[in-house]
Amino acid sequence: MRIKRASRSENWRIRYGGEFESNNLEDIVNDRSEKEQLEELRAWWAENGRFVIAGVLLGVAAIFGWNQWQARIEKTQIEASNLFEDVMEAVGSGNTEAAEAAANELYANYQRTVYPD
């Protein structure tokens, strides 16, 4: 047994009841006056506007937070990389005190990077 899928016009009849002259859904939508459409939009906005605004603000806050977090990670990695370079340059020049100080700072402040290992 094959189930027949309802057409748009059949869906409209089921949802809104009654018959209409056109088989085109666009004609049905355009038959309503602009005033009716505006009233429906205002009613919808009165019911859902707070949620739309909250959703947009939440989305903007999430994107802003993600970008700030990524920038912080990048900044930390660059700082750790620069400090590691300082350690390598101090070791290369034989300045063990500067190398040890930079290595201690690297180990103390940048544990979540690859450099303290």
Coordinates of N, CA, C and O in Angstrom, one line a residue:
M1 N 0.8 -1.2 0.0 CA 0.0 0.0 0.0 C 0.9 1.2 0.0 O 1.8 1.4 0.8
R2 N 0.7 2.1 -0.9 CA 1.5 3.3 -1.1 C 0.7 4.5 -0.5 O -0.5 4.7 -0.8
I3 N 1.4 5.3 0.3 CA 0.7 6.5 0.9 C 1.0 7.7 0.0 O 2.1 8.0 -0.3
K4 N -0.1 8.4 -0.3 CA 0.0 9.5 -1.2 C 0.3 10.8 -0.3 O -0.3 11.0 0.7
R5 N 1.3 11.5 -0.7 CA 1.6 12.8 0.0 C 0.7 13.9 -0.4 O 0.4 14.0 -1.6
A6 N 0.2 14.6 0.6 CA -0.7 15.7 0.3 C 0.0 16.8 -0.4 O 1.1 17.2 -0.1
S7 N -0.8 17.4 -1.3 CA -0.2 18.6 -2.0 C -0.4 19.8 -1.2 O -1.0 19.8 -0.1
R8 N 0.2 20.9 -1.6 CA 0.1 22.2 -0.8 C -1.3 22.6 -0.7 O -1.7 23.1 0.4
S9 N -2.1 22.5 -1.7 CA -3.5 22.9 -1.7 C -4.2 22.0 -0.7 O -5.1 22.5 0.1
E10 N -4.0 20.8 -0.7 CA -4.6 19.9 0.3 C -4.2 20.2 1.7 O -5.0 20.2 2.6
N11 N -2.9 20.5 1.9 CA -2.5 20.9 3.2 C -3.2 22.1 3.7 O -3.5 22.3 4.8
W12 N -3.4 23.1 2.7 CA -4.1 24.3 3.1 C -5.5 24.1 3.5 O -6.0 24.6 4.5
R13 N -6.2 23.2 2.8 CA -7.5 22.8 3.1 C -7.6 22.2 4.5 O -8.5 22.5 5.2
I14 N -6.7 21.3 4.8 CA -6.7 20.6 6.1 C -6.4 21.6 7.2 O -7.1 21.7 8.2
R15 N -5.4 22.5 7.0 CA -5.0 23.4 8.0 C -6.1 24.5 8.2 O -6.4 24.9 9.4
Y16 N -6.5 25.2 7.2 CA -7.4 26.3 7.3 C -8.9 26.1 7.0 O -9.7 26.9 7.2
G17 N -9.1 24.9 6.4 CA -10.5 24.5 6.1 C -11.0 25.3 4.9 O -10.5 26.3 4.5
G18 N -12.0 24.7 4.2 CA -12.6 25.3 3.1 C -11.9 25.1 1.8 O -10.9 24.5 1.7
E19 N -12.5 25.7 0.8 CA -11.9 25.6 -0.6 C -11.4 27.0 -1.0 O -11.8 28.0 -0.5
F20 N -10.7 27.0 -2.1 CA -10.2 28.2 -2.6 C -10.1 28.0 -4.1 O -10.0 26.9 -4.6
E21 N -10.1 29.1 -4.9 CA -10.2 29.0 -6.3 C -8.8 28.7 -6.9 O -8.8 27.9 -7.9
S22 N -7.7 29.2 -6.4 CA -6.4 29.0 -7.0 C -5.7 27.8 -6.3 O -5.9 27.5 -5.2
N23 N -5.0 27.1 -7.1 CA -4.1 26.0 -6.6 C -2.8 26.5 -6.2 O -2.0 25.7 -5.7
N24 N -2.5 27.7 -6.4 CA -1.2 28.3 -6.1 C -1.2 28.9 -4.7 O -2.0 29.8 -4.4
L25 N -0.3 28.5 -3.8 CA -0.3 29.0 -2.4 C 0.1 30.5 -2.4 O -0.4 31.2 -1.5
E26 N 0.9 30.9 -3.3 CA 1.2 32.4 -3.3 C 0.0 33.2 -3.5 O -0.2 34.3 -2.9
D27 N -1.0 32.8 -4.4 CA -2.2 33.5 -4.6 C -3.0 33.6 -3.3 O -3.6 34.7 -3.0
I28 N -3.0 32.6 -2.5 CA -3.7 32.6 -1.2 C -3.1 33.6 -0.3 O -3.8 34.4 0.3
V29 N -1.8 33.6 -0.2 CA -1.1 34.5 0.7 C -1.3 36.0 0.2 O -1.6 36.9 1.1
N30 N -1.3 36.2 -1.0 CA -1.4 37.6 -1.6 C -2.9 38.1 -1.5 O -3.1 39.3 -1.6
D31 N -3.8 37.2 -1.3 CA -5.2 37.6 -1.2 C -5.5 38.4 0.1 O -6.4 39.2 0.2
R32 N -4.7 38.1 1.2 CA -4.9 38.9 2.4 C -4.4 40.3 2.2 O -3.4 40.5 1.5
S33 N -5.0 41.2 2.8 CA -4.6 42.6 2.7 C -3.3 42.9 3.5 O -3.0 42.1 4.4
E34 N -2.7 44.0 3.1 CA -1.5 44.3 3.8 C -1.8 44.6 5.3 O -1.0 44.3 6.2
K35 N -2.9 45.2 5.5 CA -3.3 45.5 6.9 C -3.4 44.2 7.7 O -3.0 44.1 8.9
E36 N -4.1 43.2 7.2 CA -4.2 41.9 7.9 C -2.8 41.3 8.1 O -2.6 40.7 9.2
Q37 N -2.0 41.3 7.1 CA -0.6 40.8 7.3 C 0.1 41.5 8.4 O 0.8 40.9 9.2
L38 N 0.0 42.9 8.4 CA 0.7 43.7 9.4 C 0.1 43.4 10.8 O 0.9 43.3 11.7
E39 N -1.2 43.2 10.9 CA -1.8 42.9 12.2 C -1.3 41.5 12.7 O -1.0 41.3 13.9
E40 N -1.2 40.5 11.8 CA -0.7 39.2 12.2 C 0.8 39.3 12.6 O 1.2 38.7 13.5
L41 N 1.6 40.1 11.8 CA 3.0 40.2 12.2 C 3.1 40.9 13.6 O 3.9 40.5 14.4
R42 N 2.3 41.9 13.8 CA 2.4 42.6 15.1 C 2.0 41.6 16.2 O 2.6 41.6 17.3
A43 N 1.0 40.8 16.0 CA 0.5 39.9 17.0 C 1.6 38.8 17.3 O 1.9 38.5 18.4
W44 N 2.2 38.4 16.2 CA 3.3 37.4 16.3 C 4.5 38.0 17.1 O 5.1 37.4 18.0
W45 N 4.8 39.2 16.7 CA 6.0 39.9 17.4 C 5.7 40.2 18.9 O 6.6 40.0 19.7
A46 N 4.4 40.5 19.2 CA 4.1 40.7 20.6 C 4.2 39.4 21.4 O 4.6 39.4 22.6
E47 N 4.0 38.3 20.7 CA 4.1 37.0 21.4 C 5.5 36.5 21.5 O 5.9 35.9 22.5
N48 N 6.2 36.7 20.4 CA 7.6 36.1 20.3 C 8.7 37.0 20.2 O 9.9 36.6 20.2
G49 N 8.5 38.3 20.2 CA 9.6 39.3 20.1 C 10.6 39.2 21.1 O 11.8 39.3 20.8
R50 N 10.2 39.0 22.4 CA 11.2 38.9 23.5 C 12.2 37.7 23.2 O 13.4 37.8 23.5
F51 N 11.6 36.6 22.8 CA 12.4 35.4 22.5 C 13.4 35.6 21.4 O 14.5 35.2 21.4
V52 N 12.9 36.3 20.3 CA 13.8 36.6 19.2 C 14.9 37.5 19.6 O 16.1 37.2 19.3
I53 N 14.6 38.5 20.3 CA 15.7 39.5 20.8 C 16.6 38.7 21.7 O 17.9 38.9 21.6
A54 N 16.1 37.9 22.6 CA 17.0 37.2 23.6 C 17.9 36.2 22.8 O 19.0 36.0 23.1
G55 N 17.3 35.6 21.8 CA 18.1 34.6 21.0 C 19.2 35.3 20.2 O 20.4 34.8 20.2
V56 N 18.9 36.5 19.7 CA 19.9 37.2 18.9 C 21.0 37.7 19.9 O 22.2 37.6 19.6
L57 N 20.6 38.2 21.0 CA 21.6 38.7 22.0 C 22.5 37.5 22.5 O 23.7 37.7 22.7
L58 N 21.8 36.4 22.8 CA 22.6 35.2 23.2 C 23.6 34.8 22.2 O 24.7 34.4 22.5
G59 N 23.1 34.8 20.9 CA 24.0 34.4 19.8 C 25.2 35.4 19.7 O 26.4 34.9 19.5
V60 N 25.0 36.6 19.8 CA 26.0 37.6 19.7 C 27.0 37.5 20.9 O 28.2 37.5 20.7
A61 N 26.4 37.3 22.1 CA 27.3 37.1 23.3 C 28.1 35.8 23.1 O 29.3 35.8 23.5
A62 N 27.6 34.7 22.6 CA 28.3 33.5 22.4 C 29.5 33.7 21.4 O 30.6 33.2 21.6
I63 N 29.2 34.4 20.3 CA 30.2 34.6 19.3 C 31.3 35.5 19.9 O 32.5 35.3 19.7
F64 N 30.9 36.6 20.6 CA 31.9 37.5 21.2 C 32.7 36.7 22.2 O 34.0 36.8 22.3
G65 N 32.1 35.9 23.1 CA 32.8 35.1 24.1 C 33.8 34.1 23.4 O 35.0 34.0 23.9
W66 N 33.4 33.5 22.4 CA 34.3 32.5 21.7 C 35.5 33.2 21.1 O 36.6 32.8 21.2
N67 N 35.2 34.4 20.5 CA 36.4 35.1 19.9 C 37.3 35.6 21.0 O 38.5 35.6 20.8
Q68 N 36.8 36.1 22.1 CA 37.7 36.5 23.2 C 38.5 35.4 23.8 O 39.7 35.5 24.1
W69 N 37.9 34.2 23.9 CA 38.5 33.0 24.4 C 39.7 32.6 23.5 O 40.8 32.3 23.9
Q70 N 39.4 32.6 22.2 CA 40.4 32.2 21.2 C 41.5 33.2 21.2 O 42.7 32.8 21.1
A71 N 41.2 34.5 21.3 CA 42.3 35.5 21.3 C 43.1 35.4 22.6 O 44.4 35.5 22.5
R72 N 42.5 35.0 23.7 CA 43.3 34.8 24.9 C 44.2 33.6 24.8 O 45.4 33.6 25.2
I73 N 43.7 32.5 24.2 CA 44.6 31.3 24.0 C 45.7 31.7 23.1 O 46.9 31.3 23.4
E74 N 45.5 32.4 22.0 CA 46.5 32.8 21.1 C 47.6 33.7 21.8 O 48.8 33.5 21.6
K75 N 47.1 34.6 22.6 CA 48.0 35.5 23.3 C 48.9 34.8 24.2 O 50.1 35.0 24.3
T76 N 48.3 33.8 25.0 CA 49.1 33.0 25.9 C 50.1 32.2 25.2 O 51.3 32.1 25.6
Q77 N 49.8 31.6 24.1 CA 50.7 30.8 23.3 C 51.9 31.6 22.8 O 53.0 31.2 22.8
I78 N 51.6 32.8 22.3 CA 52.6 33.7 21.8 C 53.6 34.1 22.9 O 54.8 34.1 22.8
E79 N 53.0 34.5 24.1 CA 53.8 34.8 25.3 C 54.7 33.7 25.7 O 55.9 33.9 26.0
A80 N 54.2 32.5 25.7 CA 55.0 31.3 26.1 C 56.1 31.0 25.0 O 57.2 30.7 25.4
S81 N 55.7 31.2 23.8 CA 56.7 31.0 22.7 C 57.9 32.0 22.8 O 59.0 31.7 22.7
N82 N 57.5 33.3 23.1 CA 58.6 34.3 23.3 C 59.4 34.0 24.5 O 60.7 34.2 24.4
L83 N 58.8 33.6 25.5 CA 59.6 33.2 26.7 C 60.5 32.0 26.5 O 61.7 32.0 26.9
F84 N 60.0 31.0 25.7 CA 60.9 29.9 25.3 C 62.0 30.3 24.5 O 63.2 29.8 24.6
E85 N 61.8 31.3 23.6 CA 62.9 31.8 22.8 C 63.9 32.5 23.7 O 65.1 32.3 23.4
D86 N 63.5 33.2 24.7 CA 64.4 33.8 25.7 C 65.2 32.8 26.4 O 66.4 33.0 26.6
V87 N 64.6 31.7 26.7 CA 65.4 30.6 27.4 C 66.4 30.1 26.4 O 67.6 29.9 26.8
M88 N 66.0 29.8 25.2 CA 67.0 29.2 24.2 C 68.1 30.2 23.9 O 69.3 29.8 23.8
E89 N 67.8 31.5 23.8 CA 68.9 32.5 23.5 C 69.8 32.6 24.7 O 71.1 32.7 24.6
A90 N 69.3 32.6 26.0 CA 70.1 32.7 27.2 C 71.0 31.4 27.3 O 72.2 31.6 27.7
V91 N 70.5 30.3 27.0 CA 71.3 29.1 27.0 C 72.4 29.1 26.0 O 73.5 28.8 26.2
G92 N 72.0 29.6 24.8 CA 73.0 29.7 23.7 C 74.1 30.7 24.0 O 75.2 30.5 23.6
S93 N 73.8 31.7 24.7 CA 74.8 32.7 25.1 C 75.6 32.4 26.4 O 76.5 33.1 26.7
G94 N 75.1 31.3 27.0 CA 75.8 30.9 28.3 C 75.3 31.6 29.5 O 75.9 31.5 30.6
N95 N 74.3 32.4 29.4 CA 73.7 33.1 30.6 C 72.7 32.2 31.3 O 71.5 32.3 31.1
T96 N 73.3 31.4 32.2 CA 72.4 30.4 32.9 C 71.4 31.0 33.8 O 70.3 30.5 34.0
E97 N 71.8 32.1 34.4 CA 70.8 32.8 35.4 C 69.6 33.3 34.7 O 68.5 33.1 35.1
A98 N 69.8 33.9 33.5 CA 68.6 34.4 32.7 C 67.8 33.3 32.2 O 66.6 33.3 32.2
A99 N 68.5 32.2 31.8 CA 67.8 31.0 31.3 C 67.0 30.4 32.3 O 65.8 30.0 32.1
E100 N 67.6 30.2 33.5 CA 66.8 29.6 34.6 C 65.6 30.5 35.1 O 64.5 29.9 35.3
A101 N 65.8 31.8 35.1 CA 64.7 32.7 35.5 C 63.5 32.6 34.4 O 62.4 32.5 34.8
A102 N 63.9 32.6 33.2 CA 62.9 32.5 32.1 C 62.2 31.1 32.1 O 61.0 31.0 31.9
A103 N 63.0 30.1 32.4 CA 62.5 28.7 32.4 C 61.5 28.6 33.6 O 60.5 27.9 33.5
N104 N 61.9 29.2 34.7 CA 61.0 29.1 35.9 C 59.7 29.8 35.7 O 58.6 29.4 36.1
E105 N 59.8 31.0 35.0 CA 58.5 31.7 34.7 C 57.7 30.9 33.7 O 56.5 30.9 33.8
L106 N 58.3 30.3 32.7 CA 57.6 29.5 31.8 C 56.9 28.4 32.4 O 55.7 28.1 32.2
Y107 N 57.6 27.7 33.4 CA 57.0 26.6 34.1 C 55.9 27.0 35.0 O 54.9 26.3 35.1
A108 N 56.1 28.1 35.7 CA 55.1 28.6 36.6 C 53.8 29.2 36.0 O 52.7 28.9 36.5
N109 N 54.0 29.9 34.9 CA 52.8 30.6 34.3 C 52.2 30.1 33.1 O 51.1 30.5 32.6
Y110 N 52.9 29.1 32.5 CA 52.4 28.6 31.2 C 52.3 27.1 31.1 O 52.7 26.4 30.2
Q111 N 51.7 26.5 32.2 CA 51.6 25.0 32.3 C 50.7 24.4 31.2 O 51.0 23.3 30.8
R112 N 49.8 25.2 30.7 CA 48.8 24.6 29.7 C 49.3 24.7 28.3 O 48.6 24.5 27.4
T113 N 50.6 25.1 28.1 CA 51.2 25.2 26.8 C 52.1 24.0 26.6 O 52.4 23.3 27.5
V114 N 52.7 23.9 25.5 CA 53.6 22.8 25.2 C 55.0 23.1 25.7 O 55.8 22.1 25.7
Y115 N 55.3 24.3 26.1 CA 56.7 24.6 26.4 C 57.2 24.2 27.8 O 58.4 23.9 27.8
P116 N 56.5 24.1 28.8 CA 57.1 23.6 30.1 C 57.6 22.2 30.1 O 58.4 21.8 30.9
D117 N 57.1 21.4 29.2 CA 57.5 20.0 29.1 C 58.9 19.9 28.7 O 59.8 19.3 28.9

